């Protein structure tokens, strides 16, 4: 049982480049989330998807877009990367009002 | 601003001692959860306490919840070096919108 899988694990981008972070879960969970974590900080919610076909903004959505491709997959896109988006990105999923399962993170550096 | 705020920000104790960390939150909740994060890794769920519960135990973990004060505490008894990690509380002020606190960095010295 793989749980939540994120790709890639590491990425370096130049300012202005675009990229998509991929996330897939195999637990048949309805809800999925994208967070960012900056050094020494907690997690800040970027976007979430309560169920397939719906997405909503979190605390820090500016500069990001998301797609809930199907029940398994939830992708995060940076259209024009900025140094301020250097962070570790975590994807998570939940069945509902229960524990969240996290991926291992994507370390993104924007130079 | 963060929904949850953990206190203290950092805690250093000797192996075998108990560790207590606190979480305060701002809005009403259905449940409150605690997670552990080892350095550079994803978060791992530890325990969930519902709003109608006041205390819950799981192994060496004890969680309390005071909804009147909008606060929770996590107690780790008989700490071990392997407990060294960051600990976060999480709440859902709106349906499915999980918000995490800033975390407590625990260091257990052998």
PDB file of C-alpha atoms in Angstrom:
ATOM      1  CA  UNK A   1       0.000   0.000   0.000  1.00  0.00           C
ATOM      2  CA  UNK A   2       1.865   3.088  -1.254  1.00  0.00           C
ATOM      3  CA  UNK A   3      -0.324   5.693   0.493  1.00  0.00           C
ATOM      4  CA  UNK A   4       0.381   9.187  -0.845  1.00  0.00           C
ATOM      5  CA  UNK A   5       3.005   9.495  -3.565  1.00  0.00           C
ATOM      6  CA  UNK A   6       4.514  12.808  -4.648  1.00  0.00           C
ATOM      7  CA  UNK A   7       6.704  13.482  -7.649  1.00  0.00           C
ATOM      8  CA  UNK A   8       9.276  14.810  -8.081  1.00  0.00           C
ATOM      9  CA  UNK A   9      11.138  14.645  -4.751  1.00  0.00           C
ATOM     10  CA  UNK A  10      13.521  17.465  -5.667  1.00  0.00           C
ATOM     11  CA  UNK A  11      13.356  20.249  -8.249  1.00  0.00           C
ATOM     12  CA  UNK A  12      15.343  23.364  -9.095  1.00  0.00           C
ATOM     13  CA  UNK A  13      13.640  25.998 -11.231  1.00  0.00           C
ATOM     14  CA  UNK A  14      14.722  29.287 -12.660  1.00  0.00           C
ATOM     15  CA  UNK A  15      12.606  32.329 -11.918  1.00  0.00           C
ATOM     16  CA  UNK A  16       9.729  32.482 -14.384  1.00  0.00           C
ATOM     17  CA  UNK A  17       9.711  28.784 -15.251  1.00  0.00           C
ATOM     18  CA  UNK A  18       6.611  26.695 -14.740  1.00  0.00           C
ATOM     19  CA  UNK A  19       6.159  23.230 -13.345  1.00  0.00           C
ATOM     20  CA  UNK A  20       3.546  20.840 -12.014  1.00  0.00           C
ATOM     21  CA  UNK A  21       3.876  18.865  -8.800  1.00  0.00           C
ATOM     22  CA  UNK A  22       2.077  15.560  -8.930  1.00  0.00           C
ATOM     23  CA  UNK A  23       0.287  13.781  -6.089  1.00  0.00           C
ATOM     24  CA  UNK A  24      -1.557  10.474  -6.105  1.00  0.00           C
ATOM     25  CA  UNK A  25      -3.207   8.469  -3.321  1.00  0.00           C
ATOM     26  CA  UNK A  26      -4.379   4.881  -3.403  1.00  0.00           C
ATOM     27  CA  UNK A  27      -6.550   4.897  -0.274  1.00  0.00           C
ATOM     28  CA  UNK A  28      -9.800   5.933  -1.980  1.00  0.00           C
ATOM     29  CA  UNK A  29      -9.822   9.177   0.018  1.00  0.00           C
ATOM     30  CA  UNK A  30     -12.239  11.926  -0.914  1.00  0.00           C
ATOM     31  CA  UNK A  31     -10.230  14.937   0.262  1.00  0.00           C
ATOM     32  CA  UNK A  32      -6.775  16.038  -0.820  1.00  0.00           C
ATOM     33  CA  UNK A  33      -4.541  18.953   0.174  1.00  0.00           C
ATOM     34  CA  UNK A  34      -1.436  20.867  -0.818  1.00  0.00           C
ATOM     35  CA  UNK A  35       0.710  22.518   1.860  1.00  0.00           C
ATOM     36  CA  UNK A  36       3.987  24.368   1.850  1.00  0.00           C
ATOM     37  CA  UNK A  37       6.468  24.369   4.693  1.00  0.00           C
ATOM     38  CA  UNK A  38       9.182  26.972   4.994  1.00  0.00           C
ATOM     39  CA  UNK A  39      12.259  26.447   7.219  1.00  0.00           C
ATOM     40  CA  UNK A  40      11.351  26.330  10.889  1.00  0.00           C
ATOM     41  CA  UNK A  41       7.698  26.946  10.112  1.00  0.00           C
ATOM     42  CA  UNK A  42       4.486  25.057  10.272  1.00  0.00           C
ATOM     43  CA  UNK A  43       2.480  23.954   7.267  1.00  0.00           C
ATOM     44  CA  UNK A  44       0.424  26.494   5.378  1.00  0.00           C
ATOM     45  CA  UNK A  45      -2.506  25.334   3.300  1.00  0.00           C
ATOM     46  CA  UNK A  46      -2.291  26.339  -0.360  1.00  0.00           C
ATOM     47  CA  UNK A  47      -5.351  24.620  -1.863  1.00  0.00           C
ATOM     48  CA  UNK A  48      -7.578  21.739  -0.967  1.00  0.00           C
ATOM     49  CA  UNK A  49     -10.129  19.537  -2.674  1.00  0.00           C
ATOM     50  CA  UNK A  50     -12.936  18.254  -0.487  1.00  0.00           C
ATOM     51  CA  UNK A  51     -14.070  15.832  -3.164  1.00  0.00           C
ATOM     52  CA  UNK A  52     -13.513  14.978  -6.792  1.00  0.00           C
ATOM     53  CA  UNK A  53     -14.476  17.910  -8.975  1.00  0.00           C
ATOM     54  CA  UNK A  54     -14.107  20.599  -6.307  1.00  0.00           C
ATOM     55  CA  UNK A  55     -11.178  22.772  -5.276  1.00  0.00           C
ATOM     56  CA  UNK A  56     -10.904  25.642  -2.803  1.00  0.00           C
ATOM     57  CA  UNK A  57      -8.292  28.163  -1.778  1.00  0.00           C
ATOM     58  CA  UNK A  58      -6.402  27.795   1.450  1.00  0.00           C
ATOM     59  CA  UNK A  59      -4.285  30.318   3.345  1.00  0.00           C
ATOM     60  CA  UNK A  60      -1.667  31.053   0.651  1.00  0.00           C
ATOM     61  CA  UNK A  61      -3.094  30.350  -2.857  1.00  0.00           C
ATOM     62  CA  UNK A  62      -1.474  33.216  -4.782  1.00  0.00           C
ATOM     63  CA  UNK A  63       0.896  32.032  -7.510  1.00  0.00           C
ATOM     64  CA  UNK A  64      -0.539  28.508  -7.609  1.00  0.00           C
ATOM     65  CA  UNK A  65      -3.222  26.577  -9.444  1.00  0.00           C
ATOM     66  CA  UNK A  66      -4.530  23.088  -8.815  1.00  0.00           C
ATOM     67  CA  UNK A  67      -6.330  20.346 -10.685  1.00  0.00           C
ATOM     68  CA  UNK A  68      -8.241  17.450  -9.159  1.00  0.00           C
ATOM     69  CA  UNK A  69      -7.789  15.180 -12.132  1.00  0.00           C
ATOM     70  CA  UNK A  70      -9.761  12.296 -10.612  1.00  0.00           C
ATOM     71  CA  UNK A  71     -10.311  10.848  -7.173  1.00  0.00           C
ATOM     72  CA  UNK A  72      -6.700   9.641  -6.952  1.00  0.00           C
ATOM     73  CA  UNK A  73      -4.756  12.600  -8.296  1.00  0.00           C
ATOM     74  CA  UNK A  74      -4.356  16.229  -7.228  1.00  0.00           C
ATOM     75  CA  UNK A  75      -1.734  18.341  -8.973  1.00  0.00           C
ATOM     76  CA  UNK A  76      -0.247  21.719  -8.056  1.00  0.00           C
ATOM     77  CA  UNK A  77       1.000  24.055 -10.774  1.00  0.00           C
ATOM     78  CA  UNK A  78       3.360  26.992 -10.524  1.00  0.00           C
ATOM     79  CA  UNK A  79       2.808  29.074 -13.657  1.00  0.00           C
ATOM     80  CA  UNK A  80       5.723  31.470 -13.170  1.00  0.00           C
ATOM     81  CA  UNK A  81       7.988  30.434 -10.337  1.00  0.00           C
ATOM     82  CA  UNK A  82       9.386  33.045  -7.963  1.00  0.00           C
ATOM     83  CA  UNK A  83      12.162  32.740  -5.332  1.00  0.00           C
ATOM     84  CA  UNK A  84       9.483  33.236  -2.642  1.00  0.00           C
ATOM     85  CA  UNK A  85       8.053  29.872  -3.693  1.00  0.00           C
ATOM     86  CA  UNK A  86      11.194  28.060  -2.587  1.00  0.00           C
ATOM     87  CA  UNK A  87       9.821  25.640  -0.032  1.00  0.00           C
ATOM     88  CA  UNK A  88       8.992  22.033   0.751  1.00  0.00           C
ATOM     89  CA  UNK A  89       5.598  21.059  -0.624  1.00  0.00           C
ATOM     90  CA  UNK A  90       3.488  18.352   0.949  1.00  0.00           C
ATOM     91  CA  UNK A  91       0.429  16.637  -0.408  1.00  0.00           C
ATOM     92  CA  UNK A  92      -2.031  14.983   1.966  1.00  0.00           C
ATOM     93  CA  UNK A  93      -5.308  13.093   1.793  1.00  0.00           C
ATOM     94  CA  UNK A  94      -8.131  12.236   4.184  1.00  0.00           C
ATOM     95  CA  UNK A  95     -11.252  10.114   4.032  1.00  0.00           C
ATOM     96  CA  UNK A  96     -13.197  12.902   5.657  1.00  0.00           C
ATOM     97  CA  UNK A  97     -13.014  14.245   9.182  1.00  0.00           C
ATOM     98  CA  UNK A  98     -10.206  11.892  10.161  1.00  0.00           C
ATOM     99  CA  UNK A  99      -6.434  11.580  10.129  1.00  0.00           C
ATOM    100  CA  UNK A 100      -4.469  12.971   7.210  1.00  0.00           C
ATOM    101  CA  UNK A 101      -1.887  10.899   5.358  1.00  0.00           C
ATOM    102  CA  UNK A 102       1.081  12.778   3.959  1.00  0.00           C
ATOM    103  CA  UNK A 103       3.451  12.265   1.102  1.00  0.00           C
ATOM    104  CA  UNK A 104       7.200  12.557   1.629  1.00  0.00           C
ATOM    105  CA  UNK A 105       7.387  16.057   0.180  1.00  0.00           C
ATOM    106  CA  UNK A 106       8.873  17.873  -2.807  1.00  0.00           C
ATOM    107  CA  UNK A 107      11.823  20.142  -2.127  1.00  0.00           C
ATOM    108  CA  UNK A 108      11.590  23.031  -4.579  1.00  0.00           C
ATOM    109  CA  UNK A 109      14.264  25.664  -5.056  1.00  0.00           C
ATOM    110  CA  UNK A 110      13.648  28.661  -7.300  1.00  0.00           C
ATOM    111  CA  UNK A 111      16.790  30.539  -8.300  1.00  0.00           C
TER     112      UNK A 111
ATOM    113  CA  UNK B   1      -2.694  33.847  10.572  1.00  0.00           C
ATOM    114  CA  UNK B   2      -2.321  30.325  11.934  1.00  0.00           C
ATOM    115  CA  UNK B   3      -5.365  28.639  13.387  1.00  0.00           C
ATOM    116  CA  UNK B   4      -3.220  26.705  15.858  1.00  0.00           C
ATOM    117  CA  UNK B   5      -0.281  27.926  17.864  1.00  0.00           C
ATOM    118  CA  UNK B   6       1.931  25.492  19.726  1.00  0.00           C
ATOM    119  CA  UNK B   7       3.798  26.357  22.880  1.00  0.00           C
ATOM    120  CA  UNK B   8       6.680  26.145  23.570  1.00  0.00           C
ATOM    121  CA  UNK B   9       8.350  26.592  20.208  1.00  0.00           C
ATOM    122  CA  UNK B  10      11.244  24.410  21.334  1.00  0.00           C
ATOM    123  CA  UNK B  11      11.734  21.978  24.189  1.00  0.00           C
ATOM    124  CA  UNK B  12      14.820  20.069  25.298  1.00  0.00           C
ATOM    125  CA  UNK B  13      14.586  17.299  27.910  1.00  0.00           C
ATOM    126  CA  UNK B  14      16.512  14.295  29.165  1.00  0.00           C
ATOM    127  CA  UNK B  15      15.578  10.775  28.131  1.00  0.00           C
ATOM    128  CA  UNK B  16      13.026   9.330  30.550  1.00  0.00           C
ATOM    129  CA  UNK B  17      11.450  12.698  31.389  1.00  0.00           C
ATOM    130  CA  UNK B  18       7.965  13.716  30.328  1.00  0.00           C
ATOM    131  CA  UNK B  19       7.378  16.264  27.578  1.00  0.00           C
ATOM    132  CA  UNK B  20       4.340  18.533  27.502  1.00  0.00           C
ATOM    133  CA  UNK B  21       3.388  20.784  24.625  1.00  0.00           C
ATOM    134  CA  UNK B  22       0.330  22.937  24.200  1.00  0.00           C
ATOM    135  CA  UNK B  23      -1.830  24.072  21.325  1.00  0.00           C
ATOM    136  CA  UNK B  24      -4.242  26.987  21.220  1.00  0.00           C
ATOM    137  CA  UNK B  25      -6.721  27.555  18.428  1.00  0.00           C
ATOM    138  CA  UNK B  26      -9.151  30.268  17.426  1.00  0.00           C
ATOM    139  CA  UNK B  27     -12.441  28.896  16.125  1.00  0.00           C
ATOM    140  CA  UNK B  28     -14.803  26.070  17.008  1.00  0.00           C
ATOM    141  CA  UNK B  29     -13.710  22.619  15.891  1.00  0.00           C
ATOM    142  CA  UNK B  30     -15.025  19.100  15.337  1.00  0.00           C
ATOM    143  CA  UNK B  31     -11.759  17.503  16.322  1.00  0.00           C
ATOM    144  CA  UNK B  32      -8.138  18.287  17.027  1.00  0.00           C
ATOM    145  CA  UNK B  33      -5.253  16.152  15.878  1.00  0.00           C
ATOM    146  CA  UNK B  34      -1.570  15.869  16.737  1.00  0.00           C
ATOM    147  CA  UNK B  35       1.130  14.963  14.235  1.00  0.00           C
ATOM    148  CA  UNK B  36       4.851  14.253  14.405  1.00  0.00           C
ATOM    149  CA  UNK B  37       7.410  15.250  11.798  1.00  0.00           C
ATOM    150  CA  UNK B  38      10.882  13.831  11.763  1.00  0.00           C
ATOM    151  CA  UNK B  39      13.448  16.061  10.116  1.00  0.00           C
ATOM    152  CA  UNK B  40      12.848  16.408   6.405  1.00  0.00           C
ATOM    153  CA  UNK B  41       9.996  13.908   6.331  1.00  0.00           C
ATOM    154  CA  UNK B  42       6.239  14.021   5.929  1.00  0.00           C
ATOM    155  CA  UNK B  43       3.931  14.308   8.916  1.00  0.00           C
ATOM    156  CA  UNK B  44       2.670  11.230  10.712  1.00  0.00           C
ATOM    157  CA  UNK B  45      -0.643  11.167  12.557  1.00  0.00           C
ATOM    158  CA  UNK B  46      -0.403  10.488  16.301  1.00  0.00           C
ATOM    159  CA  UNK B  47      -3.828  10.935  17.838  1.00  0.00           C
ATOM    160  CA  UNK B  48      -7.248  12.513  17.228  1.00  0.00           C
ATOM    161  CA  UNK B  49      -9.520  13.878  19.939  1.00  0.00           C
ATOM    162  CA  UNK B  50     -13.086  14.902  19.192  1.00  0.00           C
ATOM    163  CA  UNK B  51     -14.729  18.034  20.559  1.00  0.00           C
ATOM    164  CA  UNK B  52     -16.926  16.016  22.946  1.00  0.00           C
ATOM    165  CA  UNK B  53     -13.903  14.257  24.471  1.00  0.00           C
ATOM    166  CA  UNK B  54     -11.739  15.711  27.239  1.00  0.00           C
ATOM    167  CA  UNK B  55      -8.875  13.238  27.366  1.00  0.00           C
ATOM    168  CA  UNK B  56      -7.480  10.465  25.232  1.00  0.00           C
ATOM    169  CA  UNK B  57      -4.584   8.037  25.587  1.00  0.00           C
ATOM    170  CA  UNK B  58      -2.509   6.132  23.074  1.00  0.00           C
ATOM    171  CA  UNK B  59       0.514   4.274  24.368  1.00  0.00           C
ATOM    172  CA  UNK B  60       2.842   6.875  25.930  1.00  0.00           C
ATOM    173  CA  UNK B  61       0.733   9.733  24.575  1.00  0.00           C
ATOM    174  CA  UNK B  62      -1.951  11.583  26.509  1.00  0.00           C
ATOM    175  CA  UNK B  63      -3.982  14.345  24.905  1.00  0.00           C
ATOM    176  CA  UNK B  64      -6.364  16.692  26.644  1.00  0.00           C
ATOM    177  CA  UNK B  65      -8.831  19.114  25.103  1.00  0.00           C
ATOM    178  CA  UNK B  66     -10.482  22.118  26.716  1.00  0.00           C
ATOM    179  CA  UNK B  67     -12.958  23.584  24.252  1.00  0.00           C
ATOM    180  CA  UNK B  68     -13.901  26.413  26.617  1.00  0.00           C
ATOM    181  CA  UNK B  69     -10.303  27.641  26.522  1.00  0.00           C
ATOM    182  CA  UNK B  70      -9.747  26.528  22.921  1.00  0.00           C
ATOM    183  CA  UNK B  71      -6.626  24.656  23.926  1.00  0.00           C
ATOM    184  CA  UNK B  72      -5.123  21.188  23.891  1.00  0.00           C
ATOM    185  CA  UNK B  73      -2.051  19.588  25.379  1.00  0.00           C
ATOM    186  CA  UNK B  74       0.047  16.628  24.322  1.00  0.00           C
ATOM    187  CA  UNK B  75       1.984  14.740  26.981  1.00  0.00           C
ATOM    188  CA  UNK B  76       4.672  12.232  26.011  1.00  0.00           C
ATOM    189  CA  UNK B  77       5.663  10.136  29.004  1.00  0.00           C
ATOM    190  CA  UNK B  78       9.030   8.447  29.549  1.00  0.00           C
ATOM    191  CA  UNK B  79      10.511  10.126  26.483  1.00  0.00           C
ATOM    192  CA  UNK B  80      13.075   8.417  24.280  1.00  0.00           C
ATOM    193  CA  UNK B  81      15.707   9.760  21.911  1.00  0.00           C
ATOM    194  CA  UNK B  82      13.511   8.510  19.052  1.00  0.00           C
ATOM    195  CA  UNK B  83      10.811  10.990  20.142  1.00  0.00           C
ATOM    196  CA  UNK B  84      13.036  13.829  18.911  1.00  0.00           C
ATOM    197  CA  UNK B  85      10.912  15.523  16.244  1.00  0.00           C
ATOM    198  CA  UNK B  86       8.588  18.440  15.615  1.00  0.00           C
ATOM    199  CA  UNK B  87       5.024  18.123  16.848  1.00  0.00           C
ATOM    200  CA  UNK B  88       2.074  19.903  15.284  1.00  0.00           C
ATOM    201  CA  UNK B  89      -1.560  20.276  16.172  1.00  0.00           C
ATOM    202  CA  UNK B  90      -4.160  20.483  13.424  1.00  0.00           C
ATOM    203  CA  UNK B  91      -7.744  21.676  13.437  1.00  0.00           C
ATOM    204  CA  UNK B  92     -10.459  22.063  10.853  1.00  0.00           C
ATOM    205  CA  UNK B  93     -12.220  25.400  11.339  1.00  0.00           C
ATOM    206  CA  UNK B  94     -14.239  24.628   8.250  1.00  0.00           C
ATOM    207  CA  UNK B  95     -15.225  21.298   6.811  1.00  0.00           C
ATOM    208  CA  UNK B  96     -12.142  19.467   5.495  1.00  0.00           C
ATOM    209  CA  UNK B  97      -9.957  22.566   5.735  1.00  0.00           C
ATOM    210  CA  UNK B  98      -7.141  21.236   7.932  1.00  0.00           C
ATOM    211  CA  UNK B  99      -4.985  24.010   9.363  1.00  0.00           C
ATOM    212  CA  UNK B 100      -1.722  23.268  11.174  1.00  0.00           C
ATOM    213  CA  UNK B 101      -0.006  25.145  13.962  1.00  0.00           C
ATOM    214  CA  UNK B 102       3.571  26.361  13.967  1.00  0.00           C
ATOM    215  CA  UNK B 103       4.912  23.327  15.823  1.00  0.00           C
ATOM    216  CA  UNK B 104       7.002  22.457  18.863  1.00  0.00           C
ATOM    217  CA  UNK B 105      10.536  21.186  18.229  1.00  0.00           C
ATOM    218  CA  UNK B 106      11.288  18.512  20.811  1.00  0.00           C
ATOM    219  CA  UNK B 107      14.811  17.321  21.464  1.00  0.00           C
ATOM    220  CA  UNK B 108      15.311  14.342  23.777  1.00  0.00           C
ATOM    221  CA  UNK B 109      18.860  14.006  25.043  1.00  0.00           C
ATOM    222  CA  UNK B 110      20.227  10.519  25.656  1.00  0.00           C
TER     223      UNK B 110
END
